[in-house]
Coordinates of C-alpha atoms in Angstrom, one line a residue:
X244 CA 7.9 7.8 31.0
X245 CA 6.9 10.9 29.0
X246 CA 8.6 14.2 29.7
X247 CA 6.7 17.4 30.5
X248 CA 7.1 18.6 26.9
X249 CA 5.7 15.3 25.6
X250 CA 2.9 15.2 28.1
X251 CA 1.7 18.6 27.0
X252 CA 0.9 17.2 23.6
X253 CA -2.2 15.5 25.1
X254 CA -5.3 17.6 26.1
X255 CA -6.8 14.7 28.0
X256 CA -7.2 11.0 28.2
X257 CA -9.3 8.6 26.1
X258 CA -9.7 5.0 27.3
X259 CA -11.5 2.3 25.2
X260 CA -12.4 -1.3 25.8
X261 CA -13.7 -4.0 23.5
X262 CA -16.2 -6.2 25.3
X263 CA -19.0 -8.7 24.7
X264 CA -18.4 -9.9 21.1
X265 CA -21.5 -11.6 19.8
X266 CA -22.6 -13.3 16.6
X267 CA -25.5 -11.5 15.0
X268 CA -27.7 -11.5 12.0
X269 CA -30.1 -8.8 10.6
X270 CA -33.1 -10.6 12.3
X271 CA -31.4 -10.5 15.7
X272 CA -29.8 -7.0 15.4
X273 CA -32.9 -5.3 14.3
X274 CA -34.8 -6.4 17.4
X275 CA -33.1 -3.9 19.7
X276 CA -32.0 -0.8 17.8
X277 CA -30.7 0.9 20.8
X278 CA -28.4 -2.0 21.6
X279 CA -26.9 -2.2 18.2
X280 CA -27.4 1.2 16.5
X281 CA -24.8 0.9 13.8
X282 CA -25.2 -2.8 12.8
X283 CA -28.8 -3.2 11.9
X284 CA -29.9 -4.0 8.4
X285 CA -26.5 -4.7 6.9
X286 CA -25.0 -7.9 5.5
X287 CA -25.8 -11.4 6.7
X288 CA -24.3 -13.1 9.7
X289 CA -21.5 -11.1 11.4
X290 CA -19.8 -10.5 14.7
X291 CA -20.5 -7.2 16.5
X292 CA -18.2 -5.9 19.2
X293 CA -19.1 -3.7 22.2
X294 CA -17.1 -0.5 22.4
X295 CA -16.9 1.3 25.8
X296 CA -15.1 4.6 26.1
X297 CA -14.3 7.0 28.9
X298 CA -12.6 10.4 28.2
X299 CA -11.6 13.7 29.7
X300 CA -11.1 15.4 26.3
X301 CA -13.1 18.6 26.1
X302 CA -14.5 18.2 22.6
X303 CA -16.5 15.1 23.4
X304 CA -20.1 15.8 24.3
X305 CA -20.1 13.2 27.2
X306 CA -17.4 11.4 29.2
X307 CA -18.8 7.9 29.0
X308 CA -19.9 6.2 25.7
X309 CA -21.1 2.7 24.8
X310 CA -21.8 1.5 21.3
X311 CA -21.5 -1.6 19.1
X312 CA -19.5 -1.9 16.0
X313 CA -18.6 -4.6 13.4
X314 CA -15.3 -5.1 11.7
X315 CA -16.4 -3.1 8.6
X316 CA -16.8 -0.1 10.9
X317 CA -13.2 -0.3 12.1
X318 CA -12.1 -0.6 8.4
X319 CA -14.0 2.5 7.5
X320 CA -12.5 4.4 10.5
X321 CA -9.0 3.5 9.6
X322 CA -9.4 4.4 5.9
X323 CA -10.8 7.8 7.0
X324 CA -7.8 8.4 9.3
X325 CA -5.4 7.4 6.5
X326 CA -7.0 9.9 4.2
X327 CA -7.4 12.7 6.7
X328 CA -3.9 12.3 8.4
X329 CA -1.4 11.2 5.8
X330 CA 1.5 12.4 7.9
X331 CA 0.6 10.3 10.9
X332 CA 1.4 6.7 11.7
X333 CA -2.0 5.0 11.4
X334 CA -2.2 1.7 13.3
X335 CA -2.9 -1.3 11.2
X336 CA -6.0 -3.5 11.5
X337 CA -5.9 -7.3 11.6
X338 CA -6.0 -8.9 8.2
X339 CA -9.5 -9.9 7.2
X340 CA -8.4 -12.5 4.6
X341 CA -6.9 -14.9 7.0
X342 CA -7.2 -18.7 7.4
X343 CA -10.3 -18.3 9.6
X344 CA -12.3 -16.9 6.7
X345 CA -11.0 -19.5 4.3
X346 CA -11.9 -22.5 6.5
X347 CA -15.2 -21.0 7.6
X348 CA -14.1 -20.9 11.2
X349 CA -14.4 -17.1 11.7
X350 CA -17.2 -17.5 14.2
X351 CA -15.2 -19.8 16.5
X352 CA -14.6 -18.6 20.1
X353 CA -10.8 -18.7 19.6
X354 CA -11.0 -16.6 16.4
X355 CA -13.4 -14.0 17.9
X356 CA -11.1 -13.7 21.0
X357 CA -8.0 -13.0 18.9
X358 CA -10.0 -10.5 16.7
X359 CA -11.2 -8.8 19.9
X360 CA -7.7 -8.4 21.2
X361 CA -6.4 -7.0 17.9
X362 CA -9.3 -4.5 17.6
X363 CA -8.6 -3.5 21.2
X364 CA -5.0 -2.8 20.4
X365 CA -6.0 -0.8 17.3
X366 CA -8.3 1.4 19.2
X367 CA -5.8 1.9 22.1
X368 CA -3.2 3.0 19.6
X369 CA -5.6 5.5 17.9
X370 CA -6.8 6.9 21.2
X371 CA -3.3 7.2 22.6
X372 CA -2.1 9.3 19.7
X373 CA -2.3 13.1 20.6
X374 CA -3.6 14.0 17.1
X375 CA -5.8 11.1 16.2
X376 CA -7.6 11.1 19.5
X377 CA -8.9 14.6 18.6
X378 CA -10.0 13.6 15.1
X379 CA -13.7 14.3 14.5
X380 CA -14.1 10.9 12.8
X381 CA -13.0 9.2 16.0
X382 CA -15.5 11.3 18.0
X383 CA -18.3 10.2 15.7
X384 CA -17.2 6.6 15.8
X385 CA -17.4 6.5 19.6
X386 CA -20.4 8.9 20.1
X387 CA -22.7 8.6 17.2
X388 CA -25.9 6.5 17.6
X389 CA -26.4 6.5 13.8
X390 CA -22.9 5.6 12.6
X391 CA -24.1 4.0 9.4
X392 CA -25.7 7.3 8.4
X393 CA -22.5 9.2 9.3
X394 CA -20.5 6.9 7.1
X395 CA -22.8 7.6 4.1
X396 CA -22.6 11.3 4.7
X397 CA -18.9 11.3 5.0
X398 CA -17.8 13.3 1.9
X399 CA -14.2 12.0 1.7
X400 CA -12.8 15.4 2.4
X401 CA -10.7 16.0 5.5
X402 CA -12.8 16.2 8.6
X403 CA -9.9 17.7 10.5
X404 CA -9.1 17.7 14.1
X405 CA -10.5 19.6 17.1
X406 CA -8.6 22.7 18.1
X407 CA -5.5 22.2 20.3
X408 CA -2.4 24.1 21.2
X409 CA 0.0 21.5 19.7
X410 CA -1.7 20.6 16.5
X411 CA 1.0 20.9 13.9
X412 CA -0.2 21.8 10.4
X413 CA 1.8 20.5 7.5
X414 CA 2.1 22.5 4.2
X415 CA -0.6 21.3 1.7
X416 CA 0.7 18.8 -0.8
X417 CA 1.4 19.8 -4.3
X418 CA -1.0 18.5 -6.9
X419 CA 0.6 16.6 -9.8
X420 CA -0.7 14.8 -12.8
X421 CA -1.1 11.1 -12.9
X422 CA 1.9 10.4 -15.1
X423 CA 4.1 12.7 -13.1
X424 CA 3.1 11.1 -9.8
X425 CA 3.7 7.6 -11.2
X426 CA 7.1 8.8 -12.5
X427 CA 8.0 10.3 -9.1
X428 CA 7.0 7.0 -7.3
X429 CA 9.0 4.9 -9.8
X430 CA 12.1 7.1 -9.5
X431 CA 12.0 7.4 -5.7
X432 CA 11.7 3.7 -5.4
X433 CA 15.2 3.3 -6.8
X434 CA 16.7 6.5 -5.5
X435 CA 18.5 7.1 -2.2
X436 CA 18.9 10.1 -0.1
X437 CA 22.3 11.5 -0.7
X438 CA 22.5 13.6 2.5
X439 CA 20.6 11.5 5.1
X440 CA 19.7 13.0 8.5
X441 CA 21.7 11.2 11.2
X442 CA 18.7 11.2 13.5
X443 CA 16.5 9.3 11.0
X444 CA 19.4 6.9 10.2
X445 CA 19.5 6.0 13.9
X446 CA 15.7 5.7 14.0
X447 CA 15.7 3.3 11.0
X448 CA 18.5 1.3 12.5
X449 CA 16.6 1.0 15.8
X450 CA 13.5 -0.1 14.1
X451 CA 15.4 -2.9 12.3
X452 CA 16.9 -4.0 15.6
X453 CA 13.4 -4.1 17.1
X454 CA 12.1 -6.2 14.2
X455 CA 15.0 -8.7 14.7
X456 CA 14.2 -9.0 18.4
X457 CA 10.5 -9.4 17.6
X458 CA 11.2 -12.2 15.2
X459 CA 13.5 -13.8 17.7
X460 CA 10.8 -13.6 20.4
X461 CA 8.3 -15.2 18.1
X462 CA 10.7 -18.1 17.5
X463 CA 11.2 -18.5 21.2
X464 CA 7.5 -18.5 21.9
X465 CA 6.9 -21.2 19.3
X466 CA 9.7 -23.3 20.5
X467 CA 8.5 -22.9 24.1
X468 CA 5.0 -24.0 23.1
X469 CA 6.5 -27.2 21.6
X470 CA 8.5 -27.9 24.7
X471 CA 5.5 -27.4 27.0
X472 CA 3.5 -29.7 24.7
X473 CA 6.1 -32.4 25.1
X474 CA 6.1 -31.8 28.9
X475 CA 2.3 -32.1 29.1
X476 CA 2.5 -35.4 27.1
X477 CA 5.1 -36.7 29.7
X478 CA 2.8 -35.7 32.6
X479 CA -0.1 -37.5 30.9
X480 CA 1.9 -40.6 30.2
X481 CA 3.3 -40.7 33.8
X482 CA -0.3 -40.3 35.2
X483 CA -1.4 -43.2 33.0
X484 CA 1.6 -45.3 34.2
X485 CA 0.6 -44.7 37.9
X486 CA -3.0 -45.7 37.1
X487 CA -1.7 -49.0 35.5
X488 CA 0.5 -49.5 38.5
X489 CA -2.5 -49.2 40.8
X490 CA -4.0 -52.3 39.1
X491 CA -1.0 -54.3 40.1
X492 CA -0.5 -52.9 43.6
X493 CA -4.0 -53.4 45.1
X494 CA -2.8 -52.4 48.6
X495 CA -1.8 -48.9 47.3
X496 CA -4.4 -48.5 44.6
X497 CA -6.1 -45.4 46.1
X498 CA -2.9 -43.4 46.5
X499 CA -1.6 -44.4 43.1
X500 CA -4.8 -43.5 41.4
X501 CA -4.9 -40.1 43.0
X502 CA -1.3 -39.4 41.9
X503 CA -2.1 -40.5 38.4
X504 CA -5.2 -38.2 38.3
X505 CA -3.0 -35.3 39.6
X506 CA -0.5 -35.9 36.9
X507 CA -3.2 -35.8 34.2
X508 CA -4.7 -32.7 35.7
X509 CA -1.2 -31.0 35.7
X510 CA -0.8 -32.0 32.0
X511 CA -4.2 -30.3 31.2
X512 CA -3.2 -27.3 33.3
X513 CA 0.1 -26.8 31.5
X514 CA -1.5 -27.2 28.0
X515 CA -4.3 -24.8 28.7
X516 CA -2.3 -22.0 30.3
X517 CA 0.6 -22.2 28.0
X518 CA -1.6 -22.3 24.9
X519 CA -3.6 -19.3 26.0
X520 CA -0.7 -17.2 27.1
X521 CA 1.5 -18.1 24.1
X522 CA -1.3 -17.4 21.6
X523 CA -2.0 -14.0 23.3
X524 CA 1.7 -13.1 23.2
X525 CA 2.0 -14.2 19.5
X526 CA -1.0 -12.0 18.7
X527 CA 0.7 -9.0 20.4
X528 CA 4.0 -9.8 18.6
X529 CA 2.4 -9.9 15.2
X530 CA 0.4 -6.7 15.9
X531 CA 3.7 -5.0 17.0
X532 CA 5.4 -6.2 13.8
X533 CA 2.6 -4.7 11.6
X534 CA 2.7 -1.4 13.6
X535 CA 6.5 -1.1 13.0
X536 CA 5.9 -1.6 9.3
X537 CA 3.3 1.3 9.3
X538 CA 5.9 3.5 11.1
X539 CA 8.6 2.6 8.6
X540 CA 6.2 3.6 5.8
X541 CA 6.0 7.1 7.4
X542 CA 9.8 7.3 7.3
X543 CA 9.7 6.4 3.7
X544 CA 7.4 9.4 3.1
X545 CA 9.9 11.5 4.8
X546 CA 12.7 10.2 2.5
X547 CA 10.5 11.0 -0.5
X548 CA 10.2 14.6 0.6
X549 CA 14.0 14.8 0.9
X550 CA 14.4 13.2 -2.5
X551 CA 12.0 15.8 -4.0
X552 CA 14.1 18.6 -2.5
X553 CA 17.4 17.1 -3.7
X554 CA 16.1 16.4 -7.2
X555 CA 14.8 20.0 -7.6
X556 CA 18.1 21.3 -6.3
X557 CA 19.9 19.3 -9.0
X558 CA 17.7 20.7 -11.7
X559 CA 18.3 24.2 -10.4
X560 CA 22.1 23.7 -10.4
X561 CA 22.0 22.3 -13.9
X562 CA 19.9 25.3 -15.2
X563 CA 22.2 27.8 -13.5
X564 CA 25.3 26.1 -14.9
X565 CA 23.8 26.1 -18.4
X566 CA 23.0 29.8 -18.1
X567 CA 26.5 30.6 -17.1
X568 CA 27.9 28.6 -20.0
X569 CA 25.7 30.4 -22.5
X570 CA 26.6 33.7 -21.0
X571 CA 30.3 33.0 -21.4
X572 CA 29.9 32.1 -25.1
X573 CA 29.4 35.7 -26.2
X574 CA 32.0 38.4 -26.6
X575 CA 32.0 41.9 -28.1
X576 CA 31.9 40.5 -31.7
X577 CA 29.2 37.9 -31.1
X578 CA 29.5 34.1 -30.7
X579 CA 33.1 33.2 -30.0
X580 CA 32.5 29.5 -30.4
X581 CA 30.2 28.8 -33.4
X582 CA 28.0 25.7 -32.9
X583 CA 28.3 25.7 -29.1
X584 CA 24.9 27.2 -28.3
X585 CA 23.1 23.8 -28.3
X586 CA 25.7 22.3 -25.9
X587 CA 28.3 19.7 -26.2
X588 CA 28.0 16.0 -26.9
X589 CA 26.2 14.1 -29.7
X590 CA 22.9 15.8 -29.0
X591 CA 24.3 19.3 -29.1
X592 CA 26.2 18.5 -32.4
X593 CA 23.1 17.2 -34.1
X594 CA 21.0 20.1 -33.0
X595 CA 23.7 22.6 -34.1
X596 CA 23.9 20.9 -37.5
X597 CA 20.2 21.2 -37.9
X598 CA 20.3 24.9 -37.0
X599 CA 23.0 25.6 -39.6
X600 CA 20.9 23.7 -42.2
X601 CA 17.9 25.9 -41.4
X602 CA 19.9 29.0 -41.2
X603 CA 19.2 29.8 -37.5
X604 CA 21.0 32.8 -36.1
X605 CA 23.1 31.4 -33.2
X606 CA 23.2 34.7 -31.3
X607 CA 19.4 35.1 -31.4
X608 CA 19.0 31.4 -30.4
X609 CA 21.4 32.0 -27.5
X610 CA 19.4 35.0 -26.3
X611 CA 16.1 33.2 -26.5
X612 CA 17.5 30.3 -24.6
X613 CA 18.9 32.5 -21.9
X614 CA 15.4 34.1 -21.5
X615 CA 13.8 30.6 -21.2
X616 CA 16.5 29.6 -18.7
X617 CA 15.8 32.7 -16.6
X618 CA 12.1 31.8 -16.4
X619 CA 12.9 28.2 -15.6
X620 CA 15.5 29.2 -12.9
X621 CA 12.9 31.5 -11.3
X622 CA 10.4 28.7 -11.1
X623 CA 12.9 26.2 -9.8
X624 CA 14.1 28.6 -7.1
X625 CA 10.5 28.9 -5.9
X626 CA 10.0 25.1 -6.1
X627 CA 13.2 24.4 -4.2
X628 CA 12.1 26.8 -1.4
X629 CA 8.7 25.1 -1.2
X630 CA 10.2 21.6 -1.2
X631 CA 12.6 22.7 1.5
X632 CA 9.8 24.0 3.6
X633 CA 7.8 20.8 3.1
X634 CA 10.8 18.6 4.0
X635 CA 11.6 20.6 7.2
X636 CA 8.0 20.5 8.3
X637 CA 7.8 16.8 7.6
X638 CA 11.0 16.2 9.5
X639 CA 9.7 17.9 12.6
X640 CA 6.4 16.0 12.3
X641 CA 8.2 12.7 11.8
X642 CA 10.3 13.3 15.0
X643 CA 7.1 13.9 16.9
X644 CA 5.5 10.8 15.4
X645 CA 8.5 8.7 16.5
X646 CA 8.4 9.9 20.0
X647 CA 4.7 9.0 20.2
X648 CA 5.5 5.6 18.6
X649 CA 8.2 5.0 21.2
X650 CA 5.9 5.8 24.1
X651 CA 3.3 3.5 22.7
X652 CA 5.8 0.7 22.1
X653 CA 7.1 0.9 25.7
X654 CA 3.5 0.7 27.0
X655 CA 2.8 -2.4 24.8
X656 CA 6.1 -4.0 25.9
X657 CA 5.1 -3.6 29.5
X658 CA 1.7 -5.0 28.6
X659 CA 3.3 -8.1 27.1
X660 CA 5.5 -8.7 30.1
X661 CA 2.6 -8.3 32.5
X662 CA 0.5 -10.8 30.4
X663 CA 3.3 -13.3 30.6
X664 CA 4.0 -12.9 34.3
X665 CA 0.4 -13.0 35.3
X666 CA -0.1 -16.2 33.2
X667 CA 2.9 -17.8 34.8
X668 CA 1.8 -16.8 38.3
X669 CA -1.7 -18.2 37.7
X670 CA -0.2 -21.5 36.4
X671 CA 2.1 -21.9 39.3
X672 CA -0.6 -21.1 41.9
X673 CA -3.0 -23.6 40.4
X674 CA -0.3 -26.2 40.1
X675 CA 0.8 -25.6 43.7
X676 CA -2.9 -25.9 44.9
X677 CA -3.2 -29.2 42.9
X678 CA -0.1 -30.7 44.6
X679 CA -1.0 -29.5 48.0
X680 CA -4.4 -31.1 47.7
X681 CA -2.7 -34.4 46.6
X682 CA -0.3 -34.3 49.6
X683 CA -3.2 -33.7 52.1
X684 CA -5.2 -36.6 50.6
X685 CA -2.1 -38.9 50.9
X686 CA -1.4 -37.9 54.5
X687 CA -5.0 -38.2 55.7
X688 CA -5.2 -41.1 58.3
X689 CA -8.6 -42.2 56.9
X690 CA -6.9 -43.2 53.7
X691 CA -4.8 -46.0 55.3
X692 CA -4.3 -49.0 53.1
X693 CA -5.9 -52.4 53.5
X694 CA -2.5 -54.0 54.3
X695 CA -2.0 -51.6 57.2
X696 CA -5.3 -52.6 58.7
X697 CA -4.5 -56.4 58.3
X698 CA -1.5 -56.2 60.7
X699 CA -3.4 -54.6 63.6
X700 CA -3.6 -56.9 66.7
X701 CA -7.0 -58.7 67.2
X702 CA -9.1 -58.0 70.3
X703 CA -8.7 -60.6 73.1
X704 CA -11.3 -63.5 73.3
X705 CA -12.9 -65.1 76.4
X706 CA -11.0 -68.4 75.7
X707 CA -7.7 -66.7 75.9
X708 CA -8.6 -65.0 79.2

């Protein structure tokens, strides 16, 4: 449950529902523009999804909205959110390049059902986020009747978020050149934070444990589906055996055939319910795994900010140390240690030798180098302060993102448990109804066997009287 402080992050509620997925083409979608406002006139055959939304957020123009979207629209929405909110955990979308596209089976009912469930989960995660639910691009996605025009008019600049008391603004990122950015990425990929924050160490450890439990749950579900498949096969084989036995036992043929039919019906029931529930659970498990990877990517950004701060601090310390060394070389009579201005080591020796060959005044070189170090130290001090501000702000934002992530994860875990329990209850109820009906049919007097009727006493005749 969310605390009062966490609940205050939300200005209202935004509920969404994916419904009525349908296969469309430009000829069918252009017939009713009001029904499919954002899908007309694009691509060939595709699947459109109805999107229904209800909200109490004040920045929406109405509280109830219905529109239709295709998968490309969801991709555009996510890309816009990634660009506008780089410091937020953006939920992932289902992978488009999956086996359904390779086999040409992307229009099958099973594929469309799984895709609808994954898109539903994506929108729920976006609309549950206290910052993303107020994004203007989300409002346009749900409200606009001309979404394809809005996409073309989207400039790529940040559309921002509607005003709210708890919108936390991060410092603007520093602009670097391409080579410098590539170098930073390369270096940070192999560097580690020297002074890790214990809070984020615990968060990362918790995420790794959740991933392990998620993988274990996936293995259990797959193993359970295999066991249920074996059980269904046994039910079917037993039903077939009862039907064969009815051929041999003509006096009990009716009852044996009904038992055999009930066994086969139970086999179909087990297969249908287990496959449906297991496939739905596996879809949720995979979506949860992908969501955790997105959240871990945010934590990597936080580590990169910390690495920037630590690297700049090292540069500042090196520059200050060098300035102190150069300051200590001079006495009242000039340079006390000739050849030491350029530093120690092979590089310093070579540069000092070159200075002597060119007749460079060491005292003048020392003064010029001190002046350059003073300017560099001043720039580094400012850069260190800026990096520290960025790192602190990103830490606070990452903590908030993790709290929101945990609330969403708990909600999805409850959803998975409810899905499993409801599936098992429905299976047991239908199975119980099947066996009750069989018992009633076997206990009905009108179903007495032919052998029972043959032993009944014959009515008396006139001769016997």
